[in-house]
PDB file of C-alpha atoms and ligand atoms in Angstrom:
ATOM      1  CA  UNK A  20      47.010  14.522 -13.653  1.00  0.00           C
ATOM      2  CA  UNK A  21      44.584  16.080 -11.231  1.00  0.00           C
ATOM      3  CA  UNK A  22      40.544  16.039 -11.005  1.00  0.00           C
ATOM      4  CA  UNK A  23      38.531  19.467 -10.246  1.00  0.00           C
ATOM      5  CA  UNK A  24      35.367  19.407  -8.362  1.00  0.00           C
ATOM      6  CA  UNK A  25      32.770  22.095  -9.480  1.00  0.00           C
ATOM      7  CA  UNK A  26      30.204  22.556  -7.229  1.00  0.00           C
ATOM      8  CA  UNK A  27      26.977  24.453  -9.523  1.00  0.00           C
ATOM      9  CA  UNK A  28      24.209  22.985  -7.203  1.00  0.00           C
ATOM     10  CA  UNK A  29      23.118  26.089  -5.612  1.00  0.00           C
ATOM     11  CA  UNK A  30      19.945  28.042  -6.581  1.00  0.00           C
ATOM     12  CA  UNK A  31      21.252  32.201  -7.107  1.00  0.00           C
ATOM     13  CA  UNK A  32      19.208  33.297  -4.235  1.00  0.00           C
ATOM     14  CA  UNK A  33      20.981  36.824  -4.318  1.00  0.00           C
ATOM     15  CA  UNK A  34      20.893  36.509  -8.099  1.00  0.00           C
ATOM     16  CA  UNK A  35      17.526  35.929  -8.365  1.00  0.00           C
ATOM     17  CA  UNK A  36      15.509  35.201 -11.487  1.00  0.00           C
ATOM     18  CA  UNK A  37      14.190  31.754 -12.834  1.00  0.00           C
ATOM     19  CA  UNK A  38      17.164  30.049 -13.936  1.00  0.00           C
ATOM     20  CA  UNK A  39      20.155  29.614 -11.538  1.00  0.00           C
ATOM     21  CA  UNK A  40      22.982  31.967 -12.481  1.00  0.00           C
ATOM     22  CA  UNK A  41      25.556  28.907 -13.352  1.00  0.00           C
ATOM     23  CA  UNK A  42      23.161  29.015 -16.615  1.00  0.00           C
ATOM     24  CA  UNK A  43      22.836  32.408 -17.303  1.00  0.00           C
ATOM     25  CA  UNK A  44      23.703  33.143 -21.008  1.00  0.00           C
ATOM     26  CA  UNK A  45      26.877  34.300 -21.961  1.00  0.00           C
ATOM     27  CA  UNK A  46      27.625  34.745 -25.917  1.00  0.00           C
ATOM     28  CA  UNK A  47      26.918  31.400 -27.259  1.00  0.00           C
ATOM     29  CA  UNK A  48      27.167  29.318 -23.689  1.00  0.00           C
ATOM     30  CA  UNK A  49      25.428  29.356 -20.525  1.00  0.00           C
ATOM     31  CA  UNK A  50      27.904  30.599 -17.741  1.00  0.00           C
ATOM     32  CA  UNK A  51      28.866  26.962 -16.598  1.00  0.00           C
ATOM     33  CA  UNK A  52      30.537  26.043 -19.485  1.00  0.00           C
ATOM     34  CA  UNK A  53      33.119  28.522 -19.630  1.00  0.00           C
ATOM     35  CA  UNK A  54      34.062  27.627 -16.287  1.00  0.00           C
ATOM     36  CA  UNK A  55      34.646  24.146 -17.361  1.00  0.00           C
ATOM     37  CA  UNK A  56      36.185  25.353 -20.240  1.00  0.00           C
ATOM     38  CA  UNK A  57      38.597  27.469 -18.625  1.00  0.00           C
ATOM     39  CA  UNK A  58      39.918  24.336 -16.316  1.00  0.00           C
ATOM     40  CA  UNK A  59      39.672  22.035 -18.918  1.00  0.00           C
ATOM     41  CA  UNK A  60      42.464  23.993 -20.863  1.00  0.00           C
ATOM     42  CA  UNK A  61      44.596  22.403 -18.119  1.00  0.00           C
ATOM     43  CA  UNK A  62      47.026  20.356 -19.621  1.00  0.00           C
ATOM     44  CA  UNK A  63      47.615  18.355 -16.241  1.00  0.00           C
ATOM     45  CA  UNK A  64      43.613  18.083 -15.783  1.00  0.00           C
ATOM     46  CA  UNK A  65      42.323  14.582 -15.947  1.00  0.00           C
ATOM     47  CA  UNK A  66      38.405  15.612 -15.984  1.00  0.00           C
ATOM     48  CA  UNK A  67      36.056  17.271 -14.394  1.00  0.00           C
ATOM     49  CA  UNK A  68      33.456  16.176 -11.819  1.00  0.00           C
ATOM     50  CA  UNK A  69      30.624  19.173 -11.904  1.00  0.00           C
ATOM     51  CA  UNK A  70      27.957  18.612  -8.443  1.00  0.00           C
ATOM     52  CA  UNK A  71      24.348  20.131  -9.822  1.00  0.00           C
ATOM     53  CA  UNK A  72      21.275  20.037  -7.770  1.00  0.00           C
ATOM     54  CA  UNK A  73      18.880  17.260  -7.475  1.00  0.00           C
ATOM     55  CA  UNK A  74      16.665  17.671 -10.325  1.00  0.00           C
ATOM     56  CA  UNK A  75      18.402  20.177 -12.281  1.00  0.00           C
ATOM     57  CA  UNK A  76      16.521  20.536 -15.426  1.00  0.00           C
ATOM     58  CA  UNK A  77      18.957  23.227 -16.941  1.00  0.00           C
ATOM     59  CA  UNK A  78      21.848  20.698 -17.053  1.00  0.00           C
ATOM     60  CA  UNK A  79      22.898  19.830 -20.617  1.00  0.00           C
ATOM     61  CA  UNK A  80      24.230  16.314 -20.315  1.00  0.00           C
ATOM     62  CA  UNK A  81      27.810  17.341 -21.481  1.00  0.00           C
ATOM     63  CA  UNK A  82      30.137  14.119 -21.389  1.00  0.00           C
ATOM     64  CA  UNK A  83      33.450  16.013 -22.070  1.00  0.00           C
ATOM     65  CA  UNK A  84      34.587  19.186 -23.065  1.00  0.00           C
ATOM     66  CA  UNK A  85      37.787  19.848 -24.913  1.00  0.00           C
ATOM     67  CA  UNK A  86      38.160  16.099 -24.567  1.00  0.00           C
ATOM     68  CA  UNK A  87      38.654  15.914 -20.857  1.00  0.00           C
ATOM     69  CA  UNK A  88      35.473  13.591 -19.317  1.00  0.00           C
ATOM     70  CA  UNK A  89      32.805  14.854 -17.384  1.00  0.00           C
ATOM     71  CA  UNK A  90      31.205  13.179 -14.732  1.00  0.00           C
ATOM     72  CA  UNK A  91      28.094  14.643 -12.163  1.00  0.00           C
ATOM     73  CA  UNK A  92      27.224  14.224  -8.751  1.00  0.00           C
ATOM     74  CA  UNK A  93      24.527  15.391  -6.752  1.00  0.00           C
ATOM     75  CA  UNK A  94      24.581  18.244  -4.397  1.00  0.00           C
ATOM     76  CA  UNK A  95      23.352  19.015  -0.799  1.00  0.00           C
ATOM     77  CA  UNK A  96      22.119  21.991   1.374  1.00  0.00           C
ATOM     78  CA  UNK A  97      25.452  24.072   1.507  1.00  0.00           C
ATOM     79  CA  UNK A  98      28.398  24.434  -0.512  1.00  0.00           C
ATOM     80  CA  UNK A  99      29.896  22.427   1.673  1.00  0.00           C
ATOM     81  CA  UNK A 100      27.724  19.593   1.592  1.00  0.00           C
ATOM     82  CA  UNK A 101      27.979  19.670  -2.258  1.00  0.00           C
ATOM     83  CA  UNK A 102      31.927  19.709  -2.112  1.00  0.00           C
ATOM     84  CA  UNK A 103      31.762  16.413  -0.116  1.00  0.00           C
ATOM     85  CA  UNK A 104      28.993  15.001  -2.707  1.00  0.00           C
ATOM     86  CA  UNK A 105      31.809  15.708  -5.369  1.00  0.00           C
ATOM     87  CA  UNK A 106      34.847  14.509  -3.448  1.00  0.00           C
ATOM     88  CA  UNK A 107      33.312  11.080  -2.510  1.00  0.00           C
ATOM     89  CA  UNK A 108      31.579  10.933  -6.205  1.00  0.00           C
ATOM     90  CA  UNK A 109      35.162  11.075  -7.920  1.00  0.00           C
ATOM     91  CA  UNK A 110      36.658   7.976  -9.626  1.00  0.00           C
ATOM     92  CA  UNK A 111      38.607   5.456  -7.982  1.00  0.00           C
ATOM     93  CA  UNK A 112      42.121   6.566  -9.742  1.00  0.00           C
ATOM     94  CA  UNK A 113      42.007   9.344  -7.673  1.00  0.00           C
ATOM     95  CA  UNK A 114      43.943   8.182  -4.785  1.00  0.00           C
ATOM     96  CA  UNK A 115      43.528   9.396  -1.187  1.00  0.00           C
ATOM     97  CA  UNK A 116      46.772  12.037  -1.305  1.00  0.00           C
ATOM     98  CA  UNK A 117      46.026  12.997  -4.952  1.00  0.00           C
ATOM     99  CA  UNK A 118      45.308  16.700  -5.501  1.00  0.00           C
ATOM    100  CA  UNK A 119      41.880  17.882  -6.311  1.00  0.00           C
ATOM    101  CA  UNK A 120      41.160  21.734  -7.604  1.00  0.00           C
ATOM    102  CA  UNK A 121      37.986  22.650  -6.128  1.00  0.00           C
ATOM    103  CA  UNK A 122      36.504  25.484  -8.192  1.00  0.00           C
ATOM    104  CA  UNK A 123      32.940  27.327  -8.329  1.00  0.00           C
ATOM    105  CA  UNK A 124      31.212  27.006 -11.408  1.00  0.00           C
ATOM    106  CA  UNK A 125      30.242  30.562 -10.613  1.00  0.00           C
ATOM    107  CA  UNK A 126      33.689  31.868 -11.768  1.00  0.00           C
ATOM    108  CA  UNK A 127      33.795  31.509 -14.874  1.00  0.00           C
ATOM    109  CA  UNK A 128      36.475  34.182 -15.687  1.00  0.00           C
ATOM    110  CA  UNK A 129      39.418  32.607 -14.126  1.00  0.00           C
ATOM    111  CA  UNK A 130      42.641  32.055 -15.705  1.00  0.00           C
ATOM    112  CA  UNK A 131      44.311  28.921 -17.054  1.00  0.00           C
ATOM    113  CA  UNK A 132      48.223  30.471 -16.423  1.00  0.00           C
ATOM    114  CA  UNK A 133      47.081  31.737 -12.490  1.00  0.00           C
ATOM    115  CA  UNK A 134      45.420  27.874 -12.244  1.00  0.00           C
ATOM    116  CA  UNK A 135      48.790  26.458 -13.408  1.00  0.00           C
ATOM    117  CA  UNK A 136      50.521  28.263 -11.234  1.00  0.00           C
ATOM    118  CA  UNK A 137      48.393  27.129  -8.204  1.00  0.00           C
ATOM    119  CA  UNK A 138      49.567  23.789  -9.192  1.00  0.00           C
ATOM    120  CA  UNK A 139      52.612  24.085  -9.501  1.00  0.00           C
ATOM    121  CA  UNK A 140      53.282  26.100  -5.975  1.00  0.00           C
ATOM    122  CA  UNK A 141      50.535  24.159  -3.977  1.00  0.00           C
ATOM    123  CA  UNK A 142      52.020  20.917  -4.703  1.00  0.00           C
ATOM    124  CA  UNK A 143      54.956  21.582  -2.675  1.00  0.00           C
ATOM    125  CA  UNK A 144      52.695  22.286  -0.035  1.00  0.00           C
ATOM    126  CA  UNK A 145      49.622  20.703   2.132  1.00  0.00           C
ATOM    127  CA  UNK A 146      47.465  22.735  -0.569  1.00  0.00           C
ATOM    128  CA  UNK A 147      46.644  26.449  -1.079  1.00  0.00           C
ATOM    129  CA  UNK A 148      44.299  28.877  -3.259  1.00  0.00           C
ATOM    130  CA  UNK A 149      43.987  31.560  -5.002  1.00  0.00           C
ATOM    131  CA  UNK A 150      43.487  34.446  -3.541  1.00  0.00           C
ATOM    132  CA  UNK A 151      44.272  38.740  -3.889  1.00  0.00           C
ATOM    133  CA  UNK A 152      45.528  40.881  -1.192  1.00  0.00           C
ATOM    134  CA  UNK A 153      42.704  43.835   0.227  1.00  0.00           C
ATOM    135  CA  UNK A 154      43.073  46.666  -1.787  1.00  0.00           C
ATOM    136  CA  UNK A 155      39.769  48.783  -0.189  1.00  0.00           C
ATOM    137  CA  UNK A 156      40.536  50.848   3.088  1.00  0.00           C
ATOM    138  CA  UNK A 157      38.401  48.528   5.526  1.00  0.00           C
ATOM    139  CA  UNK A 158      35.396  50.065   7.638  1.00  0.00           C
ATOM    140  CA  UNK A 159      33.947  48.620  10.419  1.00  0.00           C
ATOM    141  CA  UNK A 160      30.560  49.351  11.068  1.00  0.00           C
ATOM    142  CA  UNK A 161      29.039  49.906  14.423  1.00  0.00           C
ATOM    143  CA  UNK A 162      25.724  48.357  15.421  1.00  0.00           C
ATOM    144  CA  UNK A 163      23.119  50.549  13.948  1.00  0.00           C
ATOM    145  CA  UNK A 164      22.371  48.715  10.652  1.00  0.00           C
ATOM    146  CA  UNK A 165      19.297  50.799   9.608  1.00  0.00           C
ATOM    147  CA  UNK A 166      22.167  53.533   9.685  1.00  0.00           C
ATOM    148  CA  UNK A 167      25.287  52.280   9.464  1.00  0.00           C
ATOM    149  CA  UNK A 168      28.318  54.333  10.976  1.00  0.00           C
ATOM    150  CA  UNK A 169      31.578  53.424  11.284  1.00  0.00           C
ATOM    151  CA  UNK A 170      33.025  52.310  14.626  1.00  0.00           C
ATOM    152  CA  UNK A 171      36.841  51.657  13.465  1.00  0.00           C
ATOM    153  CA  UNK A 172      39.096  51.647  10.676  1.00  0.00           C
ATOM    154  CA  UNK A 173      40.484  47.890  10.172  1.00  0.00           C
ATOM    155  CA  UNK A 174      43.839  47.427   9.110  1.00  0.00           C
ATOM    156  CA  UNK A 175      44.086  45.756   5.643  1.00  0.00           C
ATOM    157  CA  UNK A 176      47.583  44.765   5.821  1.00  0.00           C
ATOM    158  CA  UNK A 177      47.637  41.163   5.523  1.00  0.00           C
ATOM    159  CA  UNK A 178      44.293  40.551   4.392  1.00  0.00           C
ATOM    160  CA  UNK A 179      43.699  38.732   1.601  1.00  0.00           C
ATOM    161  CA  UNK A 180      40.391  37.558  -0.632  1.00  0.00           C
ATOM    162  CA  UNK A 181      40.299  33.552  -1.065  1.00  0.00           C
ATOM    163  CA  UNK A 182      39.242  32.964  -4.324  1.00  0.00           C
ATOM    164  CA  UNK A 183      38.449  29.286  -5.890  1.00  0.00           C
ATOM    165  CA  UNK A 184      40.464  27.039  -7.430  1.00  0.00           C
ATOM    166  CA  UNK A 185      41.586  25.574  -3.997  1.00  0.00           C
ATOM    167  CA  UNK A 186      43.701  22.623  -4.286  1.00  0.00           C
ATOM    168  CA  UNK A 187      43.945  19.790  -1.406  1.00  0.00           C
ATOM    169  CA  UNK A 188      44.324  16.184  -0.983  1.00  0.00           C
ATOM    170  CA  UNK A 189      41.066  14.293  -1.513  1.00  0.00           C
ATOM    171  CA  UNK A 190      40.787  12.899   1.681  1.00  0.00           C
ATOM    172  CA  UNK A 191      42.490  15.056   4.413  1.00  0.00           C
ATOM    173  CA  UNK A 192      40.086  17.211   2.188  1.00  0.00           C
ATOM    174  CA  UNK A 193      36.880  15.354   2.501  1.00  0.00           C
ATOM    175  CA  UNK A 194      37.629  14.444   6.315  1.00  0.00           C
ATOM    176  CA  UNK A 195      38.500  18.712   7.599  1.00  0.00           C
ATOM    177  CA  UNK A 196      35.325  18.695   5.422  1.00  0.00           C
ATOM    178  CA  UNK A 197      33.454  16.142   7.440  1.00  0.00           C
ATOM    179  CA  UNK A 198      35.181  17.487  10.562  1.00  0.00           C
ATOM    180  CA  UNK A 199      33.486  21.201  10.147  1.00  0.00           C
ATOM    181  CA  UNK A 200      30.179  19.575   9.341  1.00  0.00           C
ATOM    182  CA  UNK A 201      30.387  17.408  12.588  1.00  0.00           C
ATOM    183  CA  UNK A 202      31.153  20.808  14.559  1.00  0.00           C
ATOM    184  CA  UNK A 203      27.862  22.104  13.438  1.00  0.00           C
ATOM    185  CA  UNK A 204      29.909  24.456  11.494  1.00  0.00           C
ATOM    186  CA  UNK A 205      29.585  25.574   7.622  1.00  0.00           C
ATOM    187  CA  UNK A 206      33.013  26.333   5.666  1.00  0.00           C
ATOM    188  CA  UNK A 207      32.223  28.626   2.885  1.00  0.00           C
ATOM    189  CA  UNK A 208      35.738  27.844   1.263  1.00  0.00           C
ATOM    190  CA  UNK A 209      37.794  24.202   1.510  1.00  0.00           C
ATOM    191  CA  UNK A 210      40.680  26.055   3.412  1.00  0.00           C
ATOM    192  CA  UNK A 211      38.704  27.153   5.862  1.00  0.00           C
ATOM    193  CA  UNK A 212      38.015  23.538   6.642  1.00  0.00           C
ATOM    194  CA  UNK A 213      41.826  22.772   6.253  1.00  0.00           C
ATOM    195  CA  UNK A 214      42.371  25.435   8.755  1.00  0.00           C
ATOM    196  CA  UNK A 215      40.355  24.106  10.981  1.00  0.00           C
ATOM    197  CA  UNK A 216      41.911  20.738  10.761  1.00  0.00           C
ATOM    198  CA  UNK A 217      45.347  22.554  11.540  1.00  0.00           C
ATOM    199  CA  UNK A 218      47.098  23.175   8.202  1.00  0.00           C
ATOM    200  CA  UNK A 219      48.379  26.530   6.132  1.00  0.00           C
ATOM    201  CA  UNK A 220      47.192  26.930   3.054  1.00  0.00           C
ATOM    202  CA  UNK A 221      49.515  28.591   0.804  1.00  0.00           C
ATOM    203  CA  UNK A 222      48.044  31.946  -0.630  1.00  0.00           C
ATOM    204  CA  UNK A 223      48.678  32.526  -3.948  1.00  0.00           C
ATOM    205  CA  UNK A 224      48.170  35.331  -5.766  1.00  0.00           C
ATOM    206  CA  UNK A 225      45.970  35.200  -8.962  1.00  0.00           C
ATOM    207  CA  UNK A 226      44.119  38.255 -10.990  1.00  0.00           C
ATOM    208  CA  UNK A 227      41.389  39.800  -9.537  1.00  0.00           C
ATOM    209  CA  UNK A 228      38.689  39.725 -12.402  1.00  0.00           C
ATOM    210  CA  UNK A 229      38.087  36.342 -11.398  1.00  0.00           C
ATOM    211  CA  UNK A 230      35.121  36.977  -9.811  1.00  0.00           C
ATOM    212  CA  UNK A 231      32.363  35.054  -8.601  1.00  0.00           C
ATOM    213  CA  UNK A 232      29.075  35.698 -10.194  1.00  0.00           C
ATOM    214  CA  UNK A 233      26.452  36.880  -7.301  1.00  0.00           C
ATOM    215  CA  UNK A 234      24.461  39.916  -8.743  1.00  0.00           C
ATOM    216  CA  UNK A 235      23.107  40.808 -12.147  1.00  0.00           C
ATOM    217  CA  UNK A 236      26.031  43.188 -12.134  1.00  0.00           C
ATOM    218  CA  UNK A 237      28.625  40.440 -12.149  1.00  0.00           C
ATOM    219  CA  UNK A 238      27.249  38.453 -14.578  1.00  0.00           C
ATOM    220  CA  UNK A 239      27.859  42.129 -16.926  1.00  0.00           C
ATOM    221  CA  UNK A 240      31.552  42.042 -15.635  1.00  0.00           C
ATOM    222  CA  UNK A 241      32.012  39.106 -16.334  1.00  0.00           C
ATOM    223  CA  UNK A 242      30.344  39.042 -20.295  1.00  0.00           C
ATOM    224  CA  UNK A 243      32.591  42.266 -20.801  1.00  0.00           C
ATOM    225  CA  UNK A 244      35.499  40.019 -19.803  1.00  0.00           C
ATOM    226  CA  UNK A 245      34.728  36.473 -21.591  1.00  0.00           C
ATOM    227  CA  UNK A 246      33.015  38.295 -24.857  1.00  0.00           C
ATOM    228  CA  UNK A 247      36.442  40.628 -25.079  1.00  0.00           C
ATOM    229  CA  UNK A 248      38.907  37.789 -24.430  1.00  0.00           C
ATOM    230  CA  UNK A 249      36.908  34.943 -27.038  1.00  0.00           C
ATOM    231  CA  UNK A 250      35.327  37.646 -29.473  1.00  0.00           C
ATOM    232  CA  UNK A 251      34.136  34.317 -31.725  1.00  0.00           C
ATOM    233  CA  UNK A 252      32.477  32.652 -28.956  1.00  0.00           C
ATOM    234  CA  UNK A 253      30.748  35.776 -28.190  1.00  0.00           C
TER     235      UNK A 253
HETATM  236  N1  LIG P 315      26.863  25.704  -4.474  1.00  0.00           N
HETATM  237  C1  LIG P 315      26.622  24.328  -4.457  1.00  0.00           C
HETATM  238  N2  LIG P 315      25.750  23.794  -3.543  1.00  0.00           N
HETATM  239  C2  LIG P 315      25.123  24.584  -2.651  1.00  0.00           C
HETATM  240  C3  LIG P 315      25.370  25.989  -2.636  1.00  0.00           C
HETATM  241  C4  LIG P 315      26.262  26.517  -3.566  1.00  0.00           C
HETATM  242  O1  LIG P 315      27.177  23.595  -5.272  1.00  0.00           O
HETATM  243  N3  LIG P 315      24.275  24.030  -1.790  1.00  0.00           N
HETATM  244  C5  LIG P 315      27.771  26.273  -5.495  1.00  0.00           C
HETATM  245  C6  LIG P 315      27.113  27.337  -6.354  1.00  0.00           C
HETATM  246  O2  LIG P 315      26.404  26.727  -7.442  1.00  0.00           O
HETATM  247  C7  LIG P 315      28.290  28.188  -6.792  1.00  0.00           C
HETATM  248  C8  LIG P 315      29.310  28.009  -5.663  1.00  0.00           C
HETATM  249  O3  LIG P 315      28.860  26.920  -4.864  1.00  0.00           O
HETATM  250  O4  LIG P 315      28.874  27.747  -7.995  1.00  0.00           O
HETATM  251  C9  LIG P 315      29.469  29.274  -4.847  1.00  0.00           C
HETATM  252  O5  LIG P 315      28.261  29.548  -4.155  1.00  0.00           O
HETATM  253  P1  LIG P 315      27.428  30.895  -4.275  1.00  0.00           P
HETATM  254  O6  LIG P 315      28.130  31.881  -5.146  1.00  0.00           O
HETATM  255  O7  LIG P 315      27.029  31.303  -2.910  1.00  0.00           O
HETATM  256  O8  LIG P 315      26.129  30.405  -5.131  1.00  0.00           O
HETATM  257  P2  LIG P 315      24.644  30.193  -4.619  1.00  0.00           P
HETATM  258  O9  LIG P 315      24.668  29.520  -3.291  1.00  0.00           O
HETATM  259  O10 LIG P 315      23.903  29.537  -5.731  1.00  0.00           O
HETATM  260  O11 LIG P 315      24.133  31.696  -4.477  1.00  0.00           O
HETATM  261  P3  LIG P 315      23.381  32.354  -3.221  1.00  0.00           P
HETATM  262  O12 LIG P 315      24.315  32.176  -2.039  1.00  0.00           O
HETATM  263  O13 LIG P 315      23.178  33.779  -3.603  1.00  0.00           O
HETATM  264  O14 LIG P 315      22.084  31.592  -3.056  1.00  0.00           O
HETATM  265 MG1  LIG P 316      25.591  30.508  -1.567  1.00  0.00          MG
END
């Protein structure tokens, strides 16, 4: 049985608007609950521990969905910060080399069978994510950024996008975490962390609609996708 940490404590600055994007509407839900939704399909998930902001007034009090508990921590500055809020916040069952999913609450389109998969692969391994290999030819732009031409073609091969769920062990987790933080440093993903700290994450490959919610445009991807795949719910 494994735990996921959500972190939903941060405030849509490129989204914009008055309520964070984690509760923009979507059919009958606000976007957060799919997400939990969508992990707690999980068989193997024990519950789900969701970091919101210090006074959050949009969050609903849920307890448990589809039967699996919820519990809440609160967040901090950075994503970071609020991973670490949710890592320390989870219950004392979860022991120090148990697996955690860490997974934004701003994807709420991702897929139970790519999650399970992830689990299953990562577990042989010091951890890995989900992630799709660079499709795009790559452009690298020179330093004019009023007028942006390109100085250099960059080879794609090789180059993936890290998606969330990540899964690692609670605390060499929490400590490449801490670690970062010390350096002055601010992961934006958990593997970057565990990179730092010396490990490999495995890569593995999961669909590429799950997409995190950033811009008004991605919150219509992703209602296209949820409304099409759970017509009732819509
Ligand atoms: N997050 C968090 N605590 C923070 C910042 C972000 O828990 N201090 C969460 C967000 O709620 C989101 C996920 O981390 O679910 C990914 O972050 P991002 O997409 O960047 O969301 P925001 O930080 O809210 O958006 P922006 O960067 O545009 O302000
Ligand atoms: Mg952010």
């Amino acid at each position: 049985m494994i735990w996921a940490v959500v972190p939903a404590a941060g405030s849509g600055r490129r989204f914009g608007g008055p309520i964070p994007k984690q509760y923009a509407q979507i059919g009958q839900q606000p976007l957060l609950h799919w997400t939990l939704s969508a992990l707690a399909e999980l068989g193997e998930l024990a519950g789900l521990l969701v970091v919101i902001a210090r006074d959050d007034p949009w969050w609903p009090g849920w307890g448990e969905i589809a039967g699996k508990p919820v519990l809440t921590a609160i967040g901090g500055a950075e994503r970071c910060d609020s991973v670490m809020a949710g890592l320390k916040a989870l219950p004392d069952s979860v022991g120090d080399q148990d697996f955690v999913l860490v997974h934004d609450a701003a994807r709420p389109c991702v897929r139970a069978n790519d999650i399970q998969r992830l689990i299953e692969q990562a577990a042989l391994t010091d951890g890995g994510l989900l992630a799709a290999p660079v499709r795009d030819t790559l452009k690298r732009a020179g330093v004019d950024r009023a007028q942006p031409r390109i100085a250099g073609t960059q080879d794609r091969v090789g180059l993936w996008r890290a998606f969330t769920p990540q899964m690692f062990r609670r605390g060499p987790l929490l400590a490449a975490l801490q670690a970062s933080r010390a350096r002055g440093e601010q992961p934006t993903d958990e593997s970057a962390a565990i990179e730092a700290s010396g490990l490999s994450p495995l890569l593995v490959e999961g669909a590429e609609d799950n997409l995190k919610v950033t811009t008004e445009y991605d919150l219509a991807i992703a209602r296209l996708l949820l409304t099409a795949r759970a017509p009732r719910a819509a």
